Coordinates of N, CA, C and O in Angstrom, one line a residue:
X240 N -77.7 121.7 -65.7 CA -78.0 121.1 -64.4 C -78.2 122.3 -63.4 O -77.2 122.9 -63.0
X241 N -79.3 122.5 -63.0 CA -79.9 123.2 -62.0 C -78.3 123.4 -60.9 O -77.6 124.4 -61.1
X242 N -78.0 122.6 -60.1 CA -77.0 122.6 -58.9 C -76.1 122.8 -59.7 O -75.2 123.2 -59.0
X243 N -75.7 122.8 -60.7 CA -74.0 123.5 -61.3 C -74.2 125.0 -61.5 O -73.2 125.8 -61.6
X244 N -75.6 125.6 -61.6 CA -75.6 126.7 -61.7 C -75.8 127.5 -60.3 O -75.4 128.7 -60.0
X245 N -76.4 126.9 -59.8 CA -76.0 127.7 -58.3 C -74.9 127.7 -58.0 O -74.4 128.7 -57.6
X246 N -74.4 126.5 -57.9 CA -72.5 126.4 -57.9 C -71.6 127.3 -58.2 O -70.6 127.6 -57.6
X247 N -72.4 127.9 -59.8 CA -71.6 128.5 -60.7 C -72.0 130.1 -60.1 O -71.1 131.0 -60.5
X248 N -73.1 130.7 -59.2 CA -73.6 131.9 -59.1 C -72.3 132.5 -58.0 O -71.6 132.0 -57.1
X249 N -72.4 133.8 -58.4 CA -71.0 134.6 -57.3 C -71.9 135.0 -56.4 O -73.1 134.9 -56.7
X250 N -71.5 135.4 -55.3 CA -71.6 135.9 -54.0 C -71.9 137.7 -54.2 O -71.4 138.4 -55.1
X251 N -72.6 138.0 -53.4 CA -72.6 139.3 -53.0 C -72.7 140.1 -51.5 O -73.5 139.9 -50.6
X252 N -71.8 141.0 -51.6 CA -71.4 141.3 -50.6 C -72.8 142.4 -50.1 O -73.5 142.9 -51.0
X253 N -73.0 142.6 -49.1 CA -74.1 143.8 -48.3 C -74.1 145.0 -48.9 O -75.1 145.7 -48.9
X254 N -73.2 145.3 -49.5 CA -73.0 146.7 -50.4 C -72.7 146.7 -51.6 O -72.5 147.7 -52.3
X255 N -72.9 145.5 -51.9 CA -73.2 145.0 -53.7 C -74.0 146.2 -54.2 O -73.4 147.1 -54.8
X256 N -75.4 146.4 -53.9 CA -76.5 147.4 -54.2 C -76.3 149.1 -54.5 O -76.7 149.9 -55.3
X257 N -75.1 149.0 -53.3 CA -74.3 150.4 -53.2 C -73.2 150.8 -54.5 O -73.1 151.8 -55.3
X258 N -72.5 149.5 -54.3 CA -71.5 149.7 -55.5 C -72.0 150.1 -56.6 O -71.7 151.0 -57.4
X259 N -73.0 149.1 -56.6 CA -74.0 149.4 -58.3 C -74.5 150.7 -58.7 O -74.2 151.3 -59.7
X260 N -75.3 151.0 -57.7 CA -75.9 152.7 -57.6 C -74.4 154.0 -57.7 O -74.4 155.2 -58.0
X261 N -73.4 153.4 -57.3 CA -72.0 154.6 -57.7 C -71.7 154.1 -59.3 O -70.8 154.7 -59.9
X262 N -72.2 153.1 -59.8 CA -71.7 153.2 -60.9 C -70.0 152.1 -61.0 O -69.0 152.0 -61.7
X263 N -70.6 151.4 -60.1 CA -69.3 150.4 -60.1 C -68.9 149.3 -61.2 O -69.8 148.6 -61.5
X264 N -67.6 149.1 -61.8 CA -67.8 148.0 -62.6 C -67.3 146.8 -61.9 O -66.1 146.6 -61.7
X265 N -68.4 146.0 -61.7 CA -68.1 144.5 -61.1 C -67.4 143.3 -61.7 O -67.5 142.8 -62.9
X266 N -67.0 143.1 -61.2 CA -66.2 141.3 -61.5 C -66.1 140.6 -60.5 O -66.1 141.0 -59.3
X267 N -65.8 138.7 -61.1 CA -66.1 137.9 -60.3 C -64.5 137.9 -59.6 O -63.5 138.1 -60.3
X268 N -64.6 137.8 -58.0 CA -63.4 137.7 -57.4 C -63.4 136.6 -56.3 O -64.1 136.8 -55.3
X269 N -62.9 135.5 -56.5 CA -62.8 134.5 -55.5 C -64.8 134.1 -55.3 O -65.1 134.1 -54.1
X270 N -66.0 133.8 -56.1 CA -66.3 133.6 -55.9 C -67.7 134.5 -55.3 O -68.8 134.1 -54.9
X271 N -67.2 135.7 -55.3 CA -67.6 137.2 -55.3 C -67.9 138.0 -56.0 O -67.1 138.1 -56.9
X272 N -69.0 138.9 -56.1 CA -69.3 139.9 -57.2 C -68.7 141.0 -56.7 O -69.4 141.8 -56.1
X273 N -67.4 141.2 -56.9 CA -66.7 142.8 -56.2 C -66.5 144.0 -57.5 O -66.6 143.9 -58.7
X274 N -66.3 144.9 -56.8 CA -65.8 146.1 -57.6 C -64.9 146.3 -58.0 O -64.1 145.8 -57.2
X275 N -64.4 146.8 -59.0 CA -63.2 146.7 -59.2 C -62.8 148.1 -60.1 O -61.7 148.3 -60.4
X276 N -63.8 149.3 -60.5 CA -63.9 150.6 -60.3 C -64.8 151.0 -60.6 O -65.8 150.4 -60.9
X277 N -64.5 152.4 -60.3 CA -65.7 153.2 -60.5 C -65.5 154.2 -61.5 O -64.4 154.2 -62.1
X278 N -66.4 155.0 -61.9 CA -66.9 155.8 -63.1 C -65.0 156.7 -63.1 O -64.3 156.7 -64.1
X279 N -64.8 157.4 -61.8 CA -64.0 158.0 -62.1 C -62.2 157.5 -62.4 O -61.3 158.3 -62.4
X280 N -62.1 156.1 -62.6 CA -61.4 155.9 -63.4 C -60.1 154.9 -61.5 O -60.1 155.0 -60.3
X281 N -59.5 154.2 -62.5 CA -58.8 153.3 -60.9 C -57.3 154.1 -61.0 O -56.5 153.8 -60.0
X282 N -56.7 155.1 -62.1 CA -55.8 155.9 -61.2 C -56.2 157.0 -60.3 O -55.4 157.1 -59.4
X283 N -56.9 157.6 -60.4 CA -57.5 158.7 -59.5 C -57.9 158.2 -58.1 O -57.6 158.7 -57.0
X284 N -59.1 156.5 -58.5 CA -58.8 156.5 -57.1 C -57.5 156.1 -56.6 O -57.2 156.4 -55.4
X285 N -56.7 155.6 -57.3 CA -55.6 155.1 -56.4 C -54.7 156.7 -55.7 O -54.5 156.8 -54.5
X286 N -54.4 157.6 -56.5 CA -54.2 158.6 -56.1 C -54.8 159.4 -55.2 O -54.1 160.3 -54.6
X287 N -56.4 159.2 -54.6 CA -56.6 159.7 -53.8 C -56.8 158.8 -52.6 O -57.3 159.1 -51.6
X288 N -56.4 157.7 -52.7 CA -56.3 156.5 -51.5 C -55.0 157.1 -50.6 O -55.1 157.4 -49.4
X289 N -53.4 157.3 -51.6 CA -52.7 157.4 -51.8 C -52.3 159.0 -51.1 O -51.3 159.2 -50.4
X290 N -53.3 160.0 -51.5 CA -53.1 161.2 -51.2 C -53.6 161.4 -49.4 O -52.9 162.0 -48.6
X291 N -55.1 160.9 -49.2 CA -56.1 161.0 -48.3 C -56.5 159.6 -47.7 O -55.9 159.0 -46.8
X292 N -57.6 159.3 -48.6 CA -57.8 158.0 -47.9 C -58.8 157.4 -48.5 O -59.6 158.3 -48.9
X293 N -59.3 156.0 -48.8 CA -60.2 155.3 -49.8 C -60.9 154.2 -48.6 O -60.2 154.0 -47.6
X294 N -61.9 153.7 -48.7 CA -62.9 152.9 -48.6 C -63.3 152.2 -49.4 O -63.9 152.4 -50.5
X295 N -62.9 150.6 -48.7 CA -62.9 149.4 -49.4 C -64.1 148.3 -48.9 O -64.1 148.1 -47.7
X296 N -64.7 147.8 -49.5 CA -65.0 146.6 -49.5 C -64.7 145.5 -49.0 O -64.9 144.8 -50.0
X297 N -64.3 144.9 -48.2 CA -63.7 143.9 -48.2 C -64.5 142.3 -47.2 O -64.0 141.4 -46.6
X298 N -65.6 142.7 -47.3 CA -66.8 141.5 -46.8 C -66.1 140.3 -47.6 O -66.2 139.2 -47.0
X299 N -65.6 140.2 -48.6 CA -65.3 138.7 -49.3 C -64.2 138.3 -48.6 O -63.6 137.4 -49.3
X300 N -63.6 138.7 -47.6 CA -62.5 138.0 -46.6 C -63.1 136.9 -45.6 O -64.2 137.0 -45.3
X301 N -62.6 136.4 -45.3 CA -62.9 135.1 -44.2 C -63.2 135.8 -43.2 O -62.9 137.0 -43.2
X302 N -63.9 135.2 -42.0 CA -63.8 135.6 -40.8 C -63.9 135.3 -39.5 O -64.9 135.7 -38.9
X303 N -63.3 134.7 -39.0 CA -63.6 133.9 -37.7 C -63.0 134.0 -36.8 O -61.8 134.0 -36.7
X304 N -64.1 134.2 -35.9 CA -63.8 135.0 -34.6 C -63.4 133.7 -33.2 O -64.1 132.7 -33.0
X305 N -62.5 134.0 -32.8 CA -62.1 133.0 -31.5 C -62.2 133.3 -30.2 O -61.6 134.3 -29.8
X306 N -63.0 132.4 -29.3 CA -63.2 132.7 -28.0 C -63.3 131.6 -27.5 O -63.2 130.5 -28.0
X307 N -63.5 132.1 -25.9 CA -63.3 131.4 -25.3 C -62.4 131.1 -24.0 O -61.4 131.6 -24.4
X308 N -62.0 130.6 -22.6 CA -61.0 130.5 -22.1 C -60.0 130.4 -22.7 O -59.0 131.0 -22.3
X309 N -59.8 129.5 -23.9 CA -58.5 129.0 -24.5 C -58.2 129.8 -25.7 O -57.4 129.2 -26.4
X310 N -58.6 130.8 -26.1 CA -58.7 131.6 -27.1 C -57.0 132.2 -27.4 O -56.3 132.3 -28.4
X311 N -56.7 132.7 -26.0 CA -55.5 133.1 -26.5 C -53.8 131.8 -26.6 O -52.7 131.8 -27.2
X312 N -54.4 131.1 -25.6 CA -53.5 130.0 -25.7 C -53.8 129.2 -27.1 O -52.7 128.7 -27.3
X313 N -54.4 128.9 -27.8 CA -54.7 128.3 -28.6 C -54.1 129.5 -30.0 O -53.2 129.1 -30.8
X314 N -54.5 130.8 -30.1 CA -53.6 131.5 -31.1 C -52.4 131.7 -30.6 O -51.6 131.4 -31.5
X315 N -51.9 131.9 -29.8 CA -50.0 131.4 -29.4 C -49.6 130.3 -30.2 O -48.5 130.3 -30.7
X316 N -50.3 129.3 -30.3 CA -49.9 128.1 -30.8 C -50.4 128.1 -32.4 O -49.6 127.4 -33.2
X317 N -51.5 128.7 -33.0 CA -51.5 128.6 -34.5 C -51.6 129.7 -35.1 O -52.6 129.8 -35.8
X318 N -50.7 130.8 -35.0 CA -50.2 132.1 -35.5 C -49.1 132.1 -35.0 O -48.7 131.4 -34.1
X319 N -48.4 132.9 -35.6 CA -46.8 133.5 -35.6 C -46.5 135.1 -34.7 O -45.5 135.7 -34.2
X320 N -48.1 135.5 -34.8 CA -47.5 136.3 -33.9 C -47.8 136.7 -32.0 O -48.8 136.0 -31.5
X321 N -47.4 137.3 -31.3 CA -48.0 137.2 -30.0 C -49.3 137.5 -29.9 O -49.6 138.7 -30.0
X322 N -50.3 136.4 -29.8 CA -52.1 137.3 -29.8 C -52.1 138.3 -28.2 O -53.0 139.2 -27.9
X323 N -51.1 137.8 -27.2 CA -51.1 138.6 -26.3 C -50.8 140.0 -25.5 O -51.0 140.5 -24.5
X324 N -49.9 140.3 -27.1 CA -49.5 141.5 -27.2 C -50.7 142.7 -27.8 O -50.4 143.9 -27.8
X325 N -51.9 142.0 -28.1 CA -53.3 143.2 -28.6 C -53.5 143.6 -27.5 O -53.4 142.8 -26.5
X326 N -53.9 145.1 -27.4 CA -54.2 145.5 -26.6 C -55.2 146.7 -27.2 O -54.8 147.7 -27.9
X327 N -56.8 146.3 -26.8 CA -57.5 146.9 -27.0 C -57.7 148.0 -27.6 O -58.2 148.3 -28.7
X328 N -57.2 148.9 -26.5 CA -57.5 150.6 -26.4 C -55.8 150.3 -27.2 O -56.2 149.3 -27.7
X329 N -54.8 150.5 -27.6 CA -53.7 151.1 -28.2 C -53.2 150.3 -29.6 O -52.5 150.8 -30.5
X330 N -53.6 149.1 -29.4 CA -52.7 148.2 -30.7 C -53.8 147.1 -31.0 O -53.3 146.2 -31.6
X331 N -55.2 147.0 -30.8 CA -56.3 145.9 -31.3 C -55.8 145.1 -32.6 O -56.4 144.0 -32.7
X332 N -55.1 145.3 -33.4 CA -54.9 144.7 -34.3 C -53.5 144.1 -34.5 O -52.7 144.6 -33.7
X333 N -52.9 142.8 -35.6 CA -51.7 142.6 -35.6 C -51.9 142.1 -37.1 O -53.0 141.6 -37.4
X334 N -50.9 142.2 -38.0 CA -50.6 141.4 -39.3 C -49.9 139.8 -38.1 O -49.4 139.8 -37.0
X335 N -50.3 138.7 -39.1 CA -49.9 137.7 -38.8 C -49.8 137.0 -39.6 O -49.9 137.5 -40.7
X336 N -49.3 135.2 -39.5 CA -48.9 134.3 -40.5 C -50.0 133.1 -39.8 O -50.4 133.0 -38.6
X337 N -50.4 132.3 -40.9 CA -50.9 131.0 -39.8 C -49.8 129.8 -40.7 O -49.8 129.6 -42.0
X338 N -48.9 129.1 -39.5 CA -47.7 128.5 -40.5 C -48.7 127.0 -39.9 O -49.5 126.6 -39.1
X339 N -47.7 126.7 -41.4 CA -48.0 125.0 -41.1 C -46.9 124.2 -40.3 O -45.8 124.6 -40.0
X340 N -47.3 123.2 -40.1 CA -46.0 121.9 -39.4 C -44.7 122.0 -39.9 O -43.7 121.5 -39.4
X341 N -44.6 122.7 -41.0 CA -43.2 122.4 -41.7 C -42.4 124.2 -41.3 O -41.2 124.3 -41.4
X342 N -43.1 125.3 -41.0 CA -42.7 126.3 -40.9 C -43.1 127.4 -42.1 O -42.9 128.6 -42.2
X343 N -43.6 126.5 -43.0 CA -44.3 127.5 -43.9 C -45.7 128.2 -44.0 O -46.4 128.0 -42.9
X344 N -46.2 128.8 -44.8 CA -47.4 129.7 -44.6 C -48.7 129.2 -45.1 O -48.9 129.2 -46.4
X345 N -49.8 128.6 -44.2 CA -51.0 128.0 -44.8 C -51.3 129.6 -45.3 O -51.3 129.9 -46.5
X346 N -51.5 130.5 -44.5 CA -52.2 132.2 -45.1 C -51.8 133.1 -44.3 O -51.3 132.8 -43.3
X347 N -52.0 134.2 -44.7 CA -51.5 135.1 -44.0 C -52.7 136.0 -43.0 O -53.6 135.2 -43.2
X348 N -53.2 136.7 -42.2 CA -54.1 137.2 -42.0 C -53.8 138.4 -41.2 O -52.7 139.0 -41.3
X349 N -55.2 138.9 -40.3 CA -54.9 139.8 -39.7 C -56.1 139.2 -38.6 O -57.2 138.6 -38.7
X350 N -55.2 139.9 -37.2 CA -56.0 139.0 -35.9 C -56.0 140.6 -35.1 O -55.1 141.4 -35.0
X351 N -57.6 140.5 -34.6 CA -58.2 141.8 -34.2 C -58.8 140.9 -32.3 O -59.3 139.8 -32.1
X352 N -58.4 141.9 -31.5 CA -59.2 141.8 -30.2 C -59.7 142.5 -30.3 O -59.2 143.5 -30.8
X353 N -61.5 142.7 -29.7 CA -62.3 143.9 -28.9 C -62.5 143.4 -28.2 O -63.6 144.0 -28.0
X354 N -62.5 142.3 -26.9 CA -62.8 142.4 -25.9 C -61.9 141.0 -25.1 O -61.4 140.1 -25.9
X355 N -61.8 140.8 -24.0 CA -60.9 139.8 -23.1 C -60.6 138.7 -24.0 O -59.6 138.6 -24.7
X356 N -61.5 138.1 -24.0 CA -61.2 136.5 -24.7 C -62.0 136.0 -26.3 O -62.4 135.0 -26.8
X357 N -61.9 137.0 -26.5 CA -62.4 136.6 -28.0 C -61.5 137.9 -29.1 O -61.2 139.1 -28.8
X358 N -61.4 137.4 -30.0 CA -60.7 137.7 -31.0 C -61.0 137.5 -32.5 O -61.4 136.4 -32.8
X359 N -60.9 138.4 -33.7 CA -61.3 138.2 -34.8 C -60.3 138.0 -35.9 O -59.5 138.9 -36.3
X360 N -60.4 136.8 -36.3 CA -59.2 136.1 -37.5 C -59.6 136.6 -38.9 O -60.8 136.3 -39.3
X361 N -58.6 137.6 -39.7 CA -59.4 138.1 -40.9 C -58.5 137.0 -41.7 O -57.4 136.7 -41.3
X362 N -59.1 136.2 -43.0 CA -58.3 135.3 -44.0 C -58.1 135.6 -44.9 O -58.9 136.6 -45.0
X363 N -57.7 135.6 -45.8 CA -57.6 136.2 -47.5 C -59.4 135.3 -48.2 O -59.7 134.1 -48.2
X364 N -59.8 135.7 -48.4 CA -61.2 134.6 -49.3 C -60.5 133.4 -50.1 O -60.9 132.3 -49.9
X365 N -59.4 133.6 -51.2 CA -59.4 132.6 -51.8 C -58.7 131.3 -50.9 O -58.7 130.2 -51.2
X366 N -58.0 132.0 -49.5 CA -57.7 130.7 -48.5 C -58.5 130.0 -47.4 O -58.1 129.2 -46.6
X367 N -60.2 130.8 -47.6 CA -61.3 130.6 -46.2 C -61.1 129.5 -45.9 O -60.8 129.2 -44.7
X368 N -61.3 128.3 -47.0 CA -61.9 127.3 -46.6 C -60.4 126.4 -46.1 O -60.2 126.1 -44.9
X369 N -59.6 126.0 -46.9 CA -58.1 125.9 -46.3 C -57.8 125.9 -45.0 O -57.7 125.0 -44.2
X370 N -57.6 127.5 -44.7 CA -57.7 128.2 -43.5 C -58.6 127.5 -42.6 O -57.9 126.9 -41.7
X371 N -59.9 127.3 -42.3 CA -60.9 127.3 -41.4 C -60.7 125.6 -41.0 O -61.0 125.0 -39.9
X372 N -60.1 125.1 -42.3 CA -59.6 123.2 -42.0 C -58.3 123.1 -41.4 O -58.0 122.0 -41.0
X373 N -57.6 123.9 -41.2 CA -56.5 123.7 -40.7 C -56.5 124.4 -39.1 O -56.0 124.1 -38.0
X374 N -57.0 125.5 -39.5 CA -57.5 125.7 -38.1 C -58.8 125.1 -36.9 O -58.9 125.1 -35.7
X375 N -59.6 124.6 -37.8 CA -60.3 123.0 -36.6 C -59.9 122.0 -36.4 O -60.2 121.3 -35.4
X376 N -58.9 121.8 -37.6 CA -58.0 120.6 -36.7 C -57.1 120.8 -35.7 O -56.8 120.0 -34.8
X377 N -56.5 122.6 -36.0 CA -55.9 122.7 -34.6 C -56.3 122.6 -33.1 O -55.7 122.6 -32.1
X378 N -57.6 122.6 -33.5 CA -58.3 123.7 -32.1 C -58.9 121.8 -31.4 O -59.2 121.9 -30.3
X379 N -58.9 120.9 -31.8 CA -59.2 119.6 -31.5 C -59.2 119.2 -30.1 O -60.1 118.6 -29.4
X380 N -57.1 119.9 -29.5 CA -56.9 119.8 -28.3 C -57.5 121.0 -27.4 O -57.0 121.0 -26.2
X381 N -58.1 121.7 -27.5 CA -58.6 122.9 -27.0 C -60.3 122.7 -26.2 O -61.1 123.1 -27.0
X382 N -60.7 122.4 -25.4 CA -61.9 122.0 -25.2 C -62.6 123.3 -24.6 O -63.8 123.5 -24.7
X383 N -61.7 124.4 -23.7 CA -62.7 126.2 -23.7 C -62.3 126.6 -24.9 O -61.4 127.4 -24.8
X384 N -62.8 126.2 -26.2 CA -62.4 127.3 -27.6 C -63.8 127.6 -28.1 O -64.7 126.8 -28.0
X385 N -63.7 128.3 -28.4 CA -65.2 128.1 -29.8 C -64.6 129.2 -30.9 O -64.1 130.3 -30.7
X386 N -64.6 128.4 -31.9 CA -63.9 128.7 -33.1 C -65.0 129.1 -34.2 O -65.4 128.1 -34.9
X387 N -65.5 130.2 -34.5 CA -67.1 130.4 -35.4 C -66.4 131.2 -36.8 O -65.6 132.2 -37.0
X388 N -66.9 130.5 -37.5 CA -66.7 130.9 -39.3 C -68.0 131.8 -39.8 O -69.0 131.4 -40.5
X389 N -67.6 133.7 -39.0 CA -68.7 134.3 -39.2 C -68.7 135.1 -40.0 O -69.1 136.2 -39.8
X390 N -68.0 134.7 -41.3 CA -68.0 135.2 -42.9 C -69.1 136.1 -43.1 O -69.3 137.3 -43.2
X391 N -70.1 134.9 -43.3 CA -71.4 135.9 -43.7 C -72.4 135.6 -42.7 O -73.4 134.9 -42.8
X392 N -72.0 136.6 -41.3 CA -72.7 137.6 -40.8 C -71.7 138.4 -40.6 O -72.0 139.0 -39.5
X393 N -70.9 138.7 -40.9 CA -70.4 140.2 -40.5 C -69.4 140.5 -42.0 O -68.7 139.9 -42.7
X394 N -70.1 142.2 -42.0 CA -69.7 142.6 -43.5 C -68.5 143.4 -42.8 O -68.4 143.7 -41.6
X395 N -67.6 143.6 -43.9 CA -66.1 144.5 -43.2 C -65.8 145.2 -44.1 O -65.6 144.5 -45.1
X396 N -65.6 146.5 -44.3 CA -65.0 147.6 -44.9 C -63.5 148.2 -44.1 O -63.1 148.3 -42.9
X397 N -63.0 148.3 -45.2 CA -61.5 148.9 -45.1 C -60.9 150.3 -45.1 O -60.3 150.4 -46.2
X398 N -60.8 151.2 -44.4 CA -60.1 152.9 -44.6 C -58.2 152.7 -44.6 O -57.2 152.3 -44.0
X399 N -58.7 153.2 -45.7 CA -57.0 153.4 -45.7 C -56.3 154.4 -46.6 O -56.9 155.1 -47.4
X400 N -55.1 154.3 -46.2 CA -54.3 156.0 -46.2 C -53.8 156.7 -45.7 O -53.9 156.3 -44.5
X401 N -53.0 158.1 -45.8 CA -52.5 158.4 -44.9 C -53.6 159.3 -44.1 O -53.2 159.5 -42.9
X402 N -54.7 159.7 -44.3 CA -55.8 160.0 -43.5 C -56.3 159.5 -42.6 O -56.6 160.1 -41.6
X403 N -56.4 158.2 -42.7 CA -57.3 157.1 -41.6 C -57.4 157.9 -40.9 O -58.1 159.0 -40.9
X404 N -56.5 157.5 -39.9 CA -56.9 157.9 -38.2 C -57.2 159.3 -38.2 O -58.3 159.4 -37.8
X405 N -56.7 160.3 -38.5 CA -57.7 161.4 -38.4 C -59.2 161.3 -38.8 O -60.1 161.8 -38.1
X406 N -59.2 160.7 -40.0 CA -60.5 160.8 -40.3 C -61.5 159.4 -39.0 O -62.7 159.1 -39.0
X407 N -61.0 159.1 -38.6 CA -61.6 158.0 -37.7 C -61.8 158.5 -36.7 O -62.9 158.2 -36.2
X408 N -61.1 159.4 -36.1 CA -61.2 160.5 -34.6 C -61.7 161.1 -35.1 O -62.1 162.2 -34.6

């Protein structure tokens, strides 16, 4: 059946092409064609993630960005952590929880501000779709929100290590 095989086709990320040309070996991940190493072997890189600092992939994460008047009132209410404590220029980012009614964890994420009233919700991929239903049902009472599931238009790579920040300045 034609439609079970598109069903069945993975995803690729903007730097699919890249990975390939380093010599990457791919596997299916959540639906995704990711990497999962390269020629020089996954203790080395882990060692030099570990030592300096590594560059990741990570476009196959959720992503939905929140604005709006109601943007930060509205994450007060479906996250666990203060979204009002981001502060651009010093702390833009926070680890967070998105809990359910009962106090447990629909997913975990990471909530980014760059500018007043809009904010970017990162999700794990295998909880996007989960996530994105639990969060439009929250947003129902919210009438300044706009709540956009902009997965795929915006690709996201990861630096990490004890390098980062130097190497970012």
């Amino acid at each position: 059946n034609r439609e079970d095989d598109n069903m069945s086709e993975t995803r690729r990320t903007p730097l699919y092409a890249r990975h390939r040309s380093l010599g990457a070996k791919m596997v299916e991940f959540v639906g995704w064609d990711m990497p999962i190493m390269y020629p020089r072997g996954i203790v080395e890189e882990h060692l030099s993630t570990r030592k300096t600092a590594g560059l990741f992939d990570v476009s196959h994460m959720g992503r939905f960005i929140v604005k709006g008047h109601e943007a930060t009132p509205f994450l007060q209410h479906v996250l666990t952590n203060n979204a009002e404590a981001l502060d651009r220029r010093e702390a833009g980012a926070q680890y967070t929880l998105i809990p359910n009614e009962s106090g447990g964890a629909v997913d975990d994420a990471y909530l980014y501000r760059f500018v007043q009233d809009a904010f970017l919700l990162v999700v794990n991929a295998a909880n996007r779709d989960k996530d994105w239903e639990h969060l439009q049902e929250a947003s129902r009472s919210y009438s300044e929100l706009d709540l956009i599931d902009c997965t795929d238009q915006i690709s996201m790579i990861a630096l990490q290590g004890p390098r980062s920040r130097h190497i970012m300045e």
